[in-house]
XYZ file of N, CA and C in Angstrom:
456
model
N 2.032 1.485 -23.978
C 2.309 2.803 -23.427
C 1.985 2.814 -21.941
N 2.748 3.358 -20.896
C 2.602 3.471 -19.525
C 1.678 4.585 -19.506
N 0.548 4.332 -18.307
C -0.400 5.556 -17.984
C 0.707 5.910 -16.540
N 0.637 7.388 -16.592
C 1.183 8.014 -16.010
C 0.013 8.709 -14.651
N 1.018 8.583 -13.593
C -0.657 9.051 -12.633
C -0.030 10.312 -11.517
N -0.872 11.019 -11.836
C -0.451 12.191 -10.569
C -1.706 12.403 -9.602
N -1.456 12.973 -8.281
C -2.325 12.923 -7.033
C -3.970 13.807 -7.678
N -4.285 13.325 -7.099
C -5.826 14.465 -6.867
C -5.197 15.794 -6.622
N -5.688 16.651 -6.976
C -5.816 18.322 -6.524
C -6.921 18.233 -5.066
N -6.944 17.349 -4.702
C -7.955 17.634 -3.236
C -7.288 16.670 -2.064
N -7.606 16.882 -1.238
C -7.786 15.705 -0.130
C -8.175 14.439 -0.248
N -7.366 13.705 -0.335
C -8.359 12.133 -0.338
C -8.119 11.702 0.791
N -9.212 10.364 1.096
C -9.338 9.508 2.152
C -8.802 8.259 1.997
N -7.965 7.771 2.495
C -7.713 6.257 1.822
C -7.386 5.303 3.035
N -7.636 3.978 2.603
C -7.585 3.089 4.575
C -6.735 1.892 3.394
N -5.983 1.693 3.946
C -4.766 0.572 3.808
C -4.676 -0.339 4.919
N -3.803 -1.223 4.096
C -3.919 -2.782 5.128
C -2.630 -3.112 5.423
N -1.980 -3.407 6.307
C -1.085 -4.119 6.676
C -0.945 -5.295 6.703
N -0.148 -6.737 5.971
C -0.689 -7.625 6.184
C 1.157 -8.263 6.361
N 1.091 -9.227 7.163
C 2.535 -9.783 7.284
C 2.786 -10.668 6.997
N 4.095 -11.321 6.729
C 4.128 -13.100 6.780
C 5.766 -12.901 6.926
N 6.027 -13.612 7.655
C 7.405 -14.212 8.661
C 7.733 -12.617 9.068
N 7.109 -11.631 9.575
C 8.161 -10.213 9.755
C 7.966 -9.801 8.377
N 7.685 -9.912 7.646
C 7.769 -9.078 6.202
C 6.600 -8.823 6.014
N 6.574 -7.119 5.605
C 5.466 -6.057 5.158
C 4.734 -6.353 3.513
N 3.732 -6.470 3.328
C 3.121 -7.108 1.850
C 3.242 -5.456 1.367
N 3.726 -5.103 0.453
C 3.720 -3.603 -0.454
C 3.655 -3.863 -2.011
N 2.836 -2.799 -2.235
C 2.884 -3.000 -4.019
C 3.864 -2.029 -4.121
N 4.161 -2.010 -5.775
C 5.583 -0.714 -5.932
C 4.538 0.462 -6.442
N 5.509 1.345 -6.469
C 5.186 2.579 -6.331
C 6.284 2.936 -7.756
N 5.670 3.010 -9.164
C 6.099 3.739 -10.428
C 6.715 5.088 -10.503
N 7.778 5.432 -10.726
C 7.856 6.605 -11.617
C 7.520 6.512 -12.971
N 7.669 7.933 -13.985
C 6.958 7.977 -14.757
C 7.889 6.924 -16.039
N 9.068 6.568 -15.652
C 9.795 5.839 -16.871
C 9.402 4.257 -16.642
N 8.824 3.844 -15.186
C 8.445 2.804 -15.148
C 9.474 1.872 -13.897
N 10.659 3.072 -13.341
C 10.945 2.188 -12.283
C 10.610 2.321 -11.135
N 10.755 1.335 -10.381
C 10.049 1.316 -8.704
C 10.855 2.229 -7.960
N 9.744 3.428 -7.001
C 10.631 3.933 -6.818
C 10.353 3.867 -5.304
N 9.141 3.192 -5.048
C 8.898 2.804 -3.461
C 7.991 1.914 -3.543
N 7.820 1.683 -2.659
C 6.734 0.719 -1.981
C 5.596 1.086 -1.349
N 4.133 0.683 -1.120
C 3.168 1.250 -0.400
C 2.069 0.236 -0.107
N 1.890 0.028 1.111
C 0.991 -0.762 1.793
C -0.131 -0.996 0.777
N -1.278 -1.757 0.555
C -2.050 -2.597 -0.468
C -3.607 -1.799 0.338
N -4.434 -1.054 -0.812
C -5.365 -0.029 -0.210
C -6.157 0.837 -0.842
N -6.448 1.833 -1.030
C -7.281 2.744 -1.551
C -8.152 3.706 -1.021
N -8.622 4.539 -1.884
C -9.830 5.396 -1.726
C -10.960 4.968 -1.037
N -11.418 5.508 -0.098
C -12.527 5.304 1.102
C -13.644 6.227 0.065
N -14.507 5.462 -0.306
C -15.406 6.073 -1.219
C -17.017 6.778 -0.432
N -17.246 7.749 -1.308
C -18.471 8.403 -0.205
C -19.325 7.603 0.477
N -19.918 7.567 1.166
C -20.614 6.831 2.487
C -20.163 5.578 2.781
N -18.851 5.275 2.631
C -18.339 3.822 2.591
C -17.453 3.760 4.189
N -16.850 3.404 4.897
C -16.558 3.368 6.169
C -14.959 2.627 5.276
N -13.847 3.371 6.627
C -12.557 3.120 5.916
C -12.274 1.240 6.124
N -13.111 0.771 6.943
C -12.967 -0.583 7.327
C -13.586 -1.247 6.064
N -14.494 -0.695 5.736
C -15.384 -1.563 3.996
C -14.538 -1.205 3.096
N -13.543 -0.262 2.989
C -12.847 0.533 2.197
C -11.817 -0.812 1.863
N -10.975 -1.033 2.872
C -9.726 -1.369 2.816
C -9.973 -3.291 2.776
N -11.361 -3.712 3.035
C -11.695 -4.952 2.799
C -12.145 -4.758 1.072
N -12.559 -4.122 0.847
C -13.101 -4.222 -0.544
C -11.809 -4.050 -1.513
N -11.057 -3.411 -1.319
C -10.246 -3.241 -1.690
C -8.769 -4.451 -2.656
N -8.457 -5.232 -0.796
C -8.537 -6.558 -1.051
C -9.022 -7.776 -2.007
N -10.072 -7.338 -1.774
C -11.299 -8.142 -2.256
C -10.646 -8.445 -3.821
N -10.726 -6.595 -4.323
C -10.747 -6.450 -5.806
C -9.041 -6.425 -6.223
N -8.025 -6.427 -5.278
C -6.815 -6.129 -6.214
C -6.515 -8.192 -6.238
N -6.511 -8.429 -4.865
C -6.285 -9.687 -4.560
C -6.976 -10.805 -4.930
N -8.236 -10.622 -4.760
C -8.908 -11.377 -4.771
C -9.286 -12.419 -3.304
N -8.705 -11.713 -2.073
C -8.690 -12.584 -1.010
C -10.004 -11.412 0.086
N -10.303 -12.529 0.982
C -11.256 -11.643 2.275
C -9.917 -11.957 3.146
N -10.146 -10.428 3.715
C -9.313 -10.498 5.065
C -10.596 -9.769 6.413
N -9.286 -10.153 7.270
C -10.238 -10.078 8.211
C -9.211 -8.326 9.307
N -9.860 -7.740 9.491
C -9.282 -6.315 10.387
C -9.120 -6.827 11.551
N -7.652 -6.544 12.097
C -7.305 -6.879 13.426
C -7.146 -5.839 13.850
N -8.036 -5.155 15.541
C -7.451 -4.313 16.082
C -8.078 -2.605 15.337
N -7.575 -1.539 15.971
C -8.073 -0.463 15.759
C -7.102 0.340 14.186
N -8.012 0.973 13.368
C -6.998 1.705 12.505
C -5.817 2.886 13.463
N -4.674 3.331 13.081
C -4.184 4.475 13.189
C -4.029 4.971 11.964
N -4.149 6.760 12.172
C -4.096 7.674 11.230
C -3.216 8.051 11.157
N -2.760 8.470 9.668
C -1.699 9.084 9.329
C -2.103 10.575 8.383
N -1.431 11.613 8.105
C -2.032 12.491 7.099
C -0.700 12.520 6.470
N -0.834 12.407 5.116
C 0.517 12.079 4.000
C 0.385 13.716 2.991
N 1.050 14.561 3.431
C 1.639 15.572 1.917
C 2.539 15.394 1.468
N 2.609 14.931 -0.134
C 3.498 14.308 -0.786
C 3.767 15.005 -1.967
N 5.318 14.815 -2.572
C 5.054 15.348 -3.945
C 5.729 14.198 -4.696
N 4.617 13.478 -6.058
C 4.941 12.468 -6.977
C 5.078 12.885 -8.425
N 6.212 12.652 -8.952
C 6.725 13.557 -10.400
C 6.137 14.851 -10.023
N 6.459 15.722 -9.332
C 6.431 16.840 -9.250
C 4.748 17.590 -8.985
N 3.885 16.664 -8.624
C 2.440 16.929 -8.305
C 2.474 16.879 -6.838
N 1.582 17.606 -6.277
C 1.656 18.261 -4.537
C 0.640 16.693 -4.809
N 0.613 16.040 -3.662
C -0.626 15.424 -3.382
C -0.719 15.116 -1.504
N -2.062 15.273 -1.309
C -2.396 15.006 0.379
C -3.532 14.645 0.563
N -3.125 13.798 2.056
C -4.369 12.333 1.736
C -4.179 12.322 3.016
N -5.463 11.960 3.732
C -5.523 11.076 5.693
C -5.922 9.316 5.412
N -4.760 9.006 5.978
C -4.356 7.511 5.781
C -5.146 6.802 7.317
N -6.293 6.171 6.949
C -6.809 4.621 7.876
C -6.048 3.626 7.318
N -4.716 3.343 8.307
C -3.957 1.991 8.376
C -4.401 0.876 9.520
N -4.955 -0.164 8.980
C -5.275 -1.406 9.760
C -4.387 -2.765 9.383
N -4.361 -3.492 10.211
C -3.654 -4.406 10.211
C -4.422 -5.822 10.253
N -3.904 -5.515 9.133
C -4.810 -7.087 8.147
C -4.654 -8.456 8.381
N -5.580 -9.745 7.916
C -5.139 -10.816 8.200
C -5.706 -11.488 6.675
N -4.832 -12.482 5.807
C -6.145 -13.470 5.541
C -5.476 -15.077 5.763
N -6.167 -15.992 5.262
C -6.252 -17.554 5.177
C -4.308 -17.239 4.762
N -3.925 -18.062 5.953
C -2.125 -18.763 5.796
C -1.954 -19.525 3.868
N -3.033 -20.120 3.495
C -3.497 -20.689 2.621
C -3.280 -19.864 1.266
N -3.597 -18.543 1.121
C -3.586 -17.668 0.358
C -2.124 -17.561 -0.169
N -1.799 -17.153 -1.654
C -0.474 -16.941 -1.950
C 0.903 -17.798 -1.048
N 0.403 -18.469 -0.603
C 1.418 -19.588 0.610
C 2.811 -19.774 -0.446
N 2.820 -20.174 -1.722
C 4.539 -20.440 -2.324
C 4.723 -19.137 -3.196
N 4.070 -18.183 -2.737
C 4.021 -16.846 -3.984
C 4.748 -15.608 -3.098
N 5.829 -15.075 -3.836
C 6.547 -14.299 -3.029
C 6.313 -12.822 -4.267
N 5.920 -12.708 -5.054
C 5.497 -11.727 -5.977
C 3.875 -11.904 -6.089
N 3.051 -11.375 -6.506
C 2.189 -10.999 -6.742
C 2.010 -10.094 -7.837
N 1.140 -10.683 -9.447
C 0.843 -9.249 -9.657
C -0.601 -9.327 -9.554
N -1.147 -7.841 -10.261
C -2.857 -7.717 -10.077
C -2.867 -6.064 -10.666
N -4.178 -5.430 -10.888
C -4.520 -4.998 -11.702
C -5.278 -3.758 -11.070
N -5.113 -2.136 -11.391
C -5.785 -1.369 -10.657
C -7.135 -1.154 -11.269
N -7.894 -0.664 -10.983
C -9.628 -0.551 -11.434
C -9.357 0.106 -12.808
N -7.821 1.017 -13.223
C -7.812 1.554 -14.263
C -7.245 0.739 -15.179
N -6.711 -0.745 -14.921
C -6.247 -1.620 -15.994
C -5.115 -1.997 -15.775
N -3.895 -1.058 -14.949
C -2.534 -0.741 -15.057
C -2.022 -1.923 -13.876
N -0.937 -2.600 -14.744
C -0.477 -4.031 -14.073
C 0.299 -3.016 -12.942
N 0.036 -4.223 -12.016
C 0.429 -3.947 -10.527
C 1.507 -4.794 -9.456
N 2.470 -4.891 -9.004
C 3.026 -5.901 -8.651
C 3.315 -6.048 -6.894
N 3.354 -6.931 -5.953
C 3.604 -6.828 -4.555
C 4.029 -7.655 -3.854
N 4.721 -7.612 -3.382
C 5.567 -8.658 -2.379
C 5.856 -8.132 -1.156
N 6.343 -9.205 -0.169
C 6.414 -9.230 0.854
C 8.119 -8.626 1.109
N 8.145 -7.335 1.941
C 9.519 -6.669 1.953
C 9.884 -6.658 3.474
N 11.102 -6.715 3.781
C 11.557 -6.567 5.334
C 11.420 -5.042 5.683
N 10.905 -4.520 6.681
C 11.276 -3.053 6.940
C 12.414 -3.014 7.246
N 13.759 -3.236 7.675
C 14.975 -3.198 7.570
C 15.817 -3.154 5.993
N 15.381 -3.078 5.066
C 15.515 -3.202 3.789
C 15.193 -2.021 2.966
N 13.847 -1.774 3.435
C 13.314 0.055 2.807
C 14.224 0.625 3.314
N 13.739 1.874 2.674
C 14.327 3.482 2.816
C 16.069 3.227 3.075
N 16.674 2.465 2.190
C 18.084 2.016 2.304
C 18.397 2.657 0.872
N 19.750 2.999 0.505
C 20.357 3.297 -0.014
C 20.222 2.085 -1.755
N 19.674 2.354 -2.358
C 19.759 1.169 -4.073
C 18.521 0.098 -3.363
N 17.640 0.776 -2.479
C 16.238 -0.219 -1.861
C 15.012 1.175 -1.917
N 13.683 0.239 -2.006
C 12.648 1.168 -2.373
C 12.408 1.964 -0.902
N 11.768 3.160 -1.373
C 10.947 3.584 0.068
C 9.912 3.442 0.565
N 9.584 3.079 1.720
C 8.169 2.840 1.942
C 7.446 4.182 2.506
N 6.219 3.894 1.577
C 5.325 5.265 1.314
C 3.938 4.635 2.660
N 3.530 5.538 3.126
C 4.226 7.140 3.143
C 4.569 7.074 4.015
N 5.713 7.996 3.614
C 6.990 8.589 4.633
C 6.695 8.641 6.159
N 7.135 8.076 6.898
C 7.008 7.952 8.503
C 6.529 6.546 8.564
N 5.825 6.218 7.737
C 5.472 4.778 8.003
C 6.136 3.774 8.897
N 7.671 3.971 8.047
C 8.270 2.878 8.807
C 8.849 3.041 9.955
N 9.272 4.212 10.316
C 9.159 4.989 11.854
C 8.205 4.153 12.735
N 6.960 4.933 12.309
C 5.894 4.107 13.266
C 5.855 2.350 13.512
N 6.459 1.710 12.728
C 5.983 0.455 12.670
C 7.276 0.006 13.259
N 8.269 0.855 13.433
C 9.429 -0.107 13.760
C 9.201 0.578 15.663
N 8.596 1.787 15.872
C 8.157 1.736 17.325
C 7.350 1.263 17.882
N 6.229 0.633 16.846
C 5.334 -0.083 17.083
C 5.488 -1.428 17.410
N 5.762 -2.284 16.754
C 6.808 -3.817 16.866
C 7.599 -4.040 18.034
């Protein structure tokens, strides 16, 4: 049976990683409730109470991947109001731009891995020229790829 997940009723904090290889963005998918992908979203989580979004988004790593990365450079913020299967959800996004060992996943172009709640997880490396396309996933959250393609 698929667990089905809708946003917090509050504000969350969450710091995500950017991590690249040849030009391509590392994203896990993003479920609807029947089980197809219906976007994509940078590899990350909940910034937990007294935790700093930089321990956040390394630990994070740590536990979906299993890899240490290393933070390049300063986070930018984003604030995301979203609605997923029909739940309001809003969150302030610490996005940093990640690194780990060339060594890591080197012939692996999928990835899966596992959220703290059990629920298989899958991620690969996507072109931003490819999202938010027509029969292609979107990359969450929305503006993201705005920023990154003025950023680049």
């Amino acid at each position: 049976m698929m667990t089905t997940w809708r946003p917090a009723s509050r504000i969350r904090f969450k710091a995500l990683g950017l991590h690249w290889r040849e030009g391509r963005l590392l994203a896990a998918e993003v479920l609807d409730d029947a089980g197809r992908v219906k976007g994509v979203r940078p590899l990350g989580g909940t910034v937990e109470f007294g935790e700093t979004a930089e321990a956040a988004v390394i630990r994070e790593f740590c536990e979906e991947l299993g890899v240490a990365i290393e933070i390049v450079g300063s986070p930018v913020f984003m604030e995301n109001i979203y609605t997923h299967e029909g739940s309001l959800g809003h969150e302030v996004l610490a996005i940093f731009d990640v690194k780990f060992a060339d060594t890591d996943f080197v012939n692996e172009t999928r990835i899966e891995f596992h959220e703290d709640s059990g629920a298989q997880c899958f991620a690969e490396w996507f072109s931003l020229d490819a999202l938010d396309q027509p029969d292609q996933p979107r990359l969450y959250p929305d503006g993201l790829k705005a920023y990154l393609l003025k950023a680049r």
